Amino acid sequence: MRARPASFALTLALSLTATLTLTACADIGGTGVTTTSLAPPDPAHAPADVHWEPFQGVQLPIGAHDGPTKIGTTASGYSHTPQGAALAAINHTVRLSLAPDSAWPDVASQSLMPGPAKDSWVLSRAQISVTAPADPAVAPRISGYRMATYDPIRTDITIYTTYPDASIAATLQTVEWSAEDWRLRLPDPNSKTVTVQSIPAIPEGAVKLEPPN
């Protein structure tokens, strides 16, 4: 069997939000004390300074500030911010879905949270073979994502992808902060929750991403 593009659409969802740091200097009670305040993370803020790199036929967003900072067989090193969570969700999902036979064990080890969902995925992946990049006729483009709320421990992100036939998929993905990086938490294999849906348009409020043509 060959891996199907649908499996990689199933895990494409990213969220992005930028954390703005505001430094306020105030003289408290005439003592000359300086205070620093941090603005809360903003899930609606896009990652800054994004460039795109191809992986197995799909363009992936790479943030100069939010990662990944280490790219090889796997991609790791994301900022502990909404933007880092979103970029991790997108990069992990695509790399996990399209990793060739020689690389997928390392990708799974570095990008997935342990548990029944990971075990189930590994068993399924071992039964198929991926030796070539995604077919351009069906390969998706990352179009954006939406993060309703941001939790620094565990966050849900909806990733929007468009296809050459103009169809749009919305994929719900979860990332968790573990071992100083964001990792995917795949859906429980016994869950009845629908994680991938076809939608008519990308909703208002989504963070738009523009990969190169």
mmCIF file of C-alpha atoms in Angstrom:
data_model
loop_
_atom_site.group_PDB
_atom_site.id
_atom_site.type_symbol
_atom_site.label_atom_id
_atom_site.label_comp_id
_atom_site.label_asym_id
_atom_site.label_seq_id
_atom_site.Cartn_x
_atom_site.Cartn_y
_atom_site.Cartn_z
ATOM 1 C CA MET A 1 0.000 0.000 0.000
ATOM 2 C CA ARG A 2 1.056 3.620 -0.520
ATOM 3 C CA ALA A 3 0.411 6.416 1.880
ATOM 4 C CA ARG A 4 -2.553 8.517 0.837
ATOM 5 C CA PRO A 5 -2.586 12.326 0.739
ATOM 6 C CA ALA A 6 -5.708 12.217 2.919
ATOM 7 C CA SER A 7 -3.679 10.986 5.892
ATOM 8 C CA PHE A 8 -1.479 14.017 5.700
ATOM 9 C CA ALA A 9 -4.460 16.321 5.323
ATOM 10 C CA LEU A 10 -5.795 14.760 8.530
ATOM 11 C CA THR A 11 -3.000 16.197 10.583
ATOM 12 C CA LEU A 12 -2.406 19.583 9.041
ATOM 13 C CA ALA A 13 -3.488 22.262 11.435
ATOM 14 C CA LEU A 14 -1.557 24.986 12.887
ATOM 15 C CA SER A 15 -2.006 27.848 15.075
ATOM 16 C CA LEU A 16 -0.224 31.025 15.308
ATOM 17 C CA THR A 17 -0.034 33.839 17.728
ATOM 18 C CA ALA A 18 2.638 36.331 18.611
ATOM 19 C CA THR A 19 3.621 37.254 22.096
ATOM 20 C CA LEU A 20 4.225 40.978 22.325
ATOM 21 C CA THR A 21 6.523 42.141 25.047
ATOM 22 C CA LEU A 22 5.833 45.553 26.428
ATOM 23 C CA THR A 23 8.334 47.124 28.769
ATOM 24 C CA ALA A 24 6.958 49.853 30.953
ATOM 25 C CA CYS A 25 9.214 51.987 33.082
ATOM 26 C CA ALA A 26 7.557 53.680 36.017
ATOM 27 C CA ASP A 27 8.743 55.506 39.078
ATOM 28 C CA ILE A 28 6.820 53.782 41.867
ATOM 29 C CA GLY A 29 6.333 56.092 44.817
ATOM 30 C CA GLY A 30 9.318 58.158 43.735
ATOM 31 C CA THR A 31 11.664 55.224 44.405
ATOM 32 C CA GLY A 32 12.900 54.897 40.826
ATOM 33 C CA VAL A 33 11.755 51.221 40.618
ATOM 34 C CA THR A 34 11.408 49.965 37.038
ATOM 35 C CA THR A 35 8.689 47.409 36.291
ATOM 36 C CA THR A 36 8.320 45.158 33.250
ATOM 37 C CA SER A 37 4.914 43.929 32.089
ATOM 38 C CA LEU A 38 4.200 41.295 29.448
ATOM 39 C CA ALA A 39 1.257 41.498 27.103
ATOM 40 C CA PRO A 40 -0.811 38.282 27.056
ATOM 41 C CA PRO A 41 -0.182 35.962 24.084
ATOM 42 C CA ASP A 42 -2.272 36.902 21.060
ATOM 43 C CA PRO A 43 -3.396 33.824 19.082
ATOM 44 C CA ALA A 44 -4.560 36.044 16.214
ATOM 45 C CA HIS A 45 -1.096 37.456 15.572
ATOM 46 C CA ALA A 46 0.782 35.819 12.680
ATOM 47 C CA PRO A 47 4.340 34.537 13.049
ATOM 48 C CA ALA A 48 6.882 37.128 11.983
ATOM 49 C CA ASP A 49 9.521 36.740 9.270
ATOM 50 C CA VAL A 50 8.224 33.491 7.794
ATOM 51 C CA HIS A 51 9.919 31.879 4.829
ATOM 52 C CA TRP A 52 8.970 28.645 3.092
ATOM 53 C CA GLU A 53 10.923 25.461 2.494
ATOM 54 C CA PRO A 54 9.802 22.428 0.484
ATOM 55 C CA PHE A 55 9.335 19.018 2.045
ATOM 56 C CA GLN A 56 8.233 16.042 -0.039
ATOM 57 C CA GLY A 57 6.338 18.261 -2.474
ATOM 58 C CA VAL A 58 4.696 20.586 0.083
ATOM 59 C CA GLN A 59 5.858 24.078 1.089
ATOM 60 C CA LEU A 60 6.269 24.450 4.877
ATOM 61 C CA PRO A 61 6.400 27.715 6.858
ATOM 62 C CA ILE A 62 9.589 28.364 8.829
ATOM 63 C CA GLY A 63 9.628 31.226 11.329
ATOM 64 C CA ALA A 64 12.805 33.223 11.922
ATOM 65 C CA HIS A 65 11.720 33.784 15.535
ATOM 66 C CA ASP A 66 9.333 30.888 16.237
ATOM 67 C CA GLY A 67 10.997 27.914 14.544
ATOM 68 C CA PRO A 68 11.769 25.297 13.716
ATOM 69 C CA THR A 69 15.396 26.112 14.416
ATOM 70 C CA LYS A 70 16.735 22.604 13.730
ATOM 71 C CA ILE A 71 15.796 21.084 10.389
ATOM 72 C CA GLY A 72 17.041 17.748 9.118
ATOM 73 C CA THR A 73 15.287 14.412 9.018
ATOM 74 C CA THR A 74 13.055 15.983 11.654
ATOM 75 C CA ALA A 75 12.197 19.581 12.521
ATOM 76 C CA SER A 76 12.375 20.870 16.096
ATOM 77 C CA GLY A 77 13.037 23.962 18.162
ATOM 78 C CA TYR A 78 9.832 26.000 18.390
ATOM 79 C CA SER A 79 9.182 29.036 20.540
ATOM 80 C CA HIS A 80 6.933 28.611 23.590
ATOM 81 C CA THR A 81 4.341 30.948 22.082
ATOM 82 C CA PRO A 82 1.089 30.643 20.096
ATOM 83 C CA GLN A 83 3.090 31.218 16.926
ATOM 84 C CA GLY A 84 5.538 28.461 17.809
ATOM 85 C CA ALA A 85 2.658 26.104 18.570
ATOM 86 C CA ALA A 86 1.065 26.796 15.196
ATOM 87 C CA LEU A 87 4.259 26.313 13.222
ATOM 88 C CA ALA A 88 4.958 23.096 15.114
ATOM 89 C CA ALA A 89 1.486 21.731 14.395
ATOM 90 C CA ILE A 90 1.857 22.404 10.681
ATOM 91 C CA ASN A 91 5.417 21.186 10.273
ATOM 92 C CA HIS A 92 4.961 18.070 12.414
ATOM 93 C CA THR A 93 1.759 17.111 10.626
ATOM 94 C CA VAL A 94 3.137 17.342 7.107
ATOM 95 C CA ARG A 95 6.453 15.732 7.954
ATOM 96 C CA LEU A 96 4.742 12.907 9.804
ATOM 97 C CA SER A 97 2.375 12.248 6.904
ATOM 98 C CA LEU A 98 4.932 12.419 4.089
ATOM 99 C CA ALA A 99 8.130 11.161 5.722
ATOM 100 C CA PRO A 100 9.753 8.488 3.544
ATOM 101 C CA ASP A 101 10.305 4.976 4.819
ATOM 102 C CA SER A 102 13.849 5.741 5.980
ATOM 103 C CA ALA A 103 12.809 8.728 8.089
ATOM 104 C CA TRP A 104 9.386 8.175 9.636
ATOM 105 C CA PRO A 105 10.589 6.397 12.818
ATOM 106 C CA ASP A 106 12.752 9.413 13.721
ATOM 107 C CA VAL A 107 9.958 11.836 12.837
ATOM 108 C CA ALA A 108 7.490 9.939 15.019
ATOM 109 C CA SER A 109 9.956 9.786 17.897
ATOM 110 C CA GLN A 110 10.666 13.515 17.826
ATOM 111 C CA SER A 111 7.231 14.940 17.001
ATOM 112 C CA LEU A 112 4.610 12.743 18.707
ATOM 113 C CA MET A 113 3.481 12.584 22.305
ATOM 114 C CA PRO A 114 3.544 9.005 23.661
ATOM 115 C CA GLY A 115 0.296 7.115 24.153
ATOM 116 C CA PRO A 116 -2.231 4.846 22.420
ATOM 117 C CA ALA A 117 -2.639 7.227 19.479
ATOM 118 C CA LYS A 118 1.075 7.191 18.717
ATOM 119 C CA ASP A 119 1.236 3.403 19.085
ATOM 120 C CA SER A 120 -1.697 2.998 16.698
ATOM 121 C CA TRP A 121 -0.138 5.334 14.146
ATOM 122 C CA VAL A 122 3.201 3.532 14.257
ATOM 123 C CA LEU A 123 1.529 0.169 13.659
ATOM 124 C CA SER A 124 -0.396 1.544 10.681
ATOM 125 C CA ARG A 125 2.590 3.352 9.197
ATOM 126 C CA ALA A 126 4.732 0.217 9.337
ATOM 127 C CA GLN A 127 2.315 -1.459 6.925
ATOM 128 C CA ILE A 128 2.625 1.084 4.106
ATOM 129 C CA SER A 129 5.453 2.528 2.042
ATOM 130 C CA VAL A 130 6.175 6.131 1.056
ATOM 131 C CA THR A 131 9.072 6.528 -1.361
ATOM 132 C CA ALA A 132 8.159 9.607 -3.401
ATOM 133 C CA PRO A 133 7.017 13.186 -2.771
ATOM 134 C CA ALA A 134 3.339 14.131 -2.858
ATOM 135 C CA ASP A 135 1.796 14.194 -6.339
ATOM 136 C CA PRO A 136 1.492 17.865 -7.411
ATOM 137 C CA ALA A 137 -1.965 17.066 -8.792
ATOM 138 C CA VAL A 138 -3.300 16.419 -5.280
ATOM 139 C CA ALA A 139 -0.761 18.004 -2.932
ATOM 140 C CA PRO A 140 -2.289 20.603 -0.584
ATOM 141 C CA ARG A 141 -1.137 24.122 0.183
ATOM 142 C CA ILE A 142 -1.014 25.413 3.734
ATOM 143 C CA SER A 143 -3.427 28.359 3.711
ATOM 144 C CA GLY A 144 -3.712 29.326 7.366
ATOM 145 C CA TYR A 145 -4.819 28.307 10.804
ATOM 146 C CA ARG A 146 -6.935 29.368 13.725
ATOM 147 C CA MET A 147 -6.328 29.065 17.454
ATOM 148 C CA ALA A 148 -9.420 30.037 19.429
ATOM 149 C CA THR A 149 -7.533 30.129 22.722
ATOM 150 C CA TYR A 150 -3.932 29.561 23.699
ATOM 151 C CA ASP A 151 -2.760 27.375 26.561
ATOM 152 C CA PRO A 152 1.015 27.179 27.130
ATOM 153 C CA ILE A 153 0.693 23.483 28.028
ATOM 154 C CA ARG A 154 -1.806 22.106 25.513
ATOM 155 C CA THR A 155 -3.435 23.930 22.613
ATOM 156 C CA ASP A 156 -5.896 23.019 19.855
ATOM 157 C CA ILE A 157 -5.281 24.416 16.397
ATOM 158 C CA THR A 158 -7.362 24.187 13.236
ATOM 159 C CA ILE A 159 -5.230 24.047 10.109
ATOM 160 C CA TYR A 160 -6.653 25.094 6.748
ATOM 161 C CA THR A 161 -5.366 23.562 3.542
ATOM 162 C CA THR A 162 -6.415 24.117 -0.062
ATOM 163 C CA TYR A 163 -6.135 21.655 -2.929
ATOM 164 C CA PRO A 164 -5.678 22.004 -6.675
ATOM 165 C CA ASP A 165 -9.403 21.347 -7.215
ATOM 166 C CA ALA A 166 -10.175 24.408 -4.997
ATOM 167 C CA SER A 167 -11.502 22.268 -2.138
ATOM 168 C CA ILE A 168 -10.616 23.299 1.418
ATOM 169 C CA ALA A 169 -10.006 21.075 4.429
ATOM 170 C CA ALA A 170 -10.089 22.092 8.084
ATOM 171 C CA THR A 171 -8.075 19.781 10.325
ATOM 172 C CA LEU A 172 -8.163 19.956 14.102
ATOM 173 C CA GLN A 173 -4.773 19.268 15.671
ATOM 174 C CA THR A 174 -3.466 19.343 19.246
ATOM 175 C CA VAL A 175 0.051 20.226 20.361
ATOM 176 C CA GLU A 176 1.543 19.878 23.835
ATOM 177 C CA TRP A 177 4.633 21.476 25.370
ATOM 178 C CA SER A 178 6.969 18.652 26.391
ATOM 179 C CA ALA A 179 10.754 18.434 26.844
ATOM 180 C CA GLU A 180 11.088 22.129 25.944
ATOM 181 C CA ASP A 181 9.330 21.834 22.590
ATOM 182 C CA TRP A 182 5.904 21.473 20.967
ATOM 183 C CA ARG A 183 4.800 17.961 20.006
ATOM 184 C CA LEU A 184 1.673 16.528 18.404
ATOM 185 C CA ARG A 185 -0.968 14.722 20.430
ATOM 186 C CA LEU A 186 -2.766 12.564 17.859
ATOM 187 C CA PRO A 187 -6.495 11.846 18.381
ATOM 188 C CA ASP A 188 -7.372 8.821 20.500
ATOM 189 C CA PRO A 189 -7.940 5.924 18.068
ATOM 190 C CA ASN A 190 -11.243 5.142 19.850
ATOM 191 C CA SER A 191 -12.503 8.714 19.704
ATOM 192 C CA LYS A 192 -15.603 9.522 17.642
ATOM 193 C CA THR A 193 -14.618 13.169 17.252
ATOM 194 C CA VAL A 194 -14.395 14.332 13.638
ATOM 195 C CA THR A 195 -11.003 15.961 13.165
ATOM 196 C CA VAL A 196 -11.103 16.674 9.413
ATOM 197 C CA GLN A 197 -13.899 18.470 7.613
ATOM 198 C CA SER A 198 -14.479 19.896 4.155
ATOM 199 C CA ILE A 199 -15.437 23.573 4.360
ATOM 200 C CA PRO A 200 -16.598 26.075 1.703
ATOM 201 C CA ALA A 201 -14.222 28.861 2.727
ATOM 202 C CA ILE A 202 -11.565 29.762 5.257
ATOM 203 C CA PRO A 203 -13.403 31.572 8.070
ATOM 204 C CA GLU A 204 -12.926 35.147 9.135
ATOM 205 C CA GLY A 205 -10.443 35.493 11.937
ATOM 206 C CA ALA A 206 -8.096 32.808 10.630
ATOM 207 C CA VAL A 207 -4.410 33.611 10.408
ATOM 208 C CA LYS A 208 -3.622 33.580 6.690
ATOM 209 C CA LEU A 209 -0.423 32.082 5.346
ATOM 210 C CA GLU A 210 0.812 32.613 1.794
ATOM 211 C CA PRO A 211 3.138 29.894 0.474
ATOM 212 C CA PRO A 212 4.966 30.562 -2.794
ATOM 213 C CA ASN A 213 3.365 29.354 -6.018
#
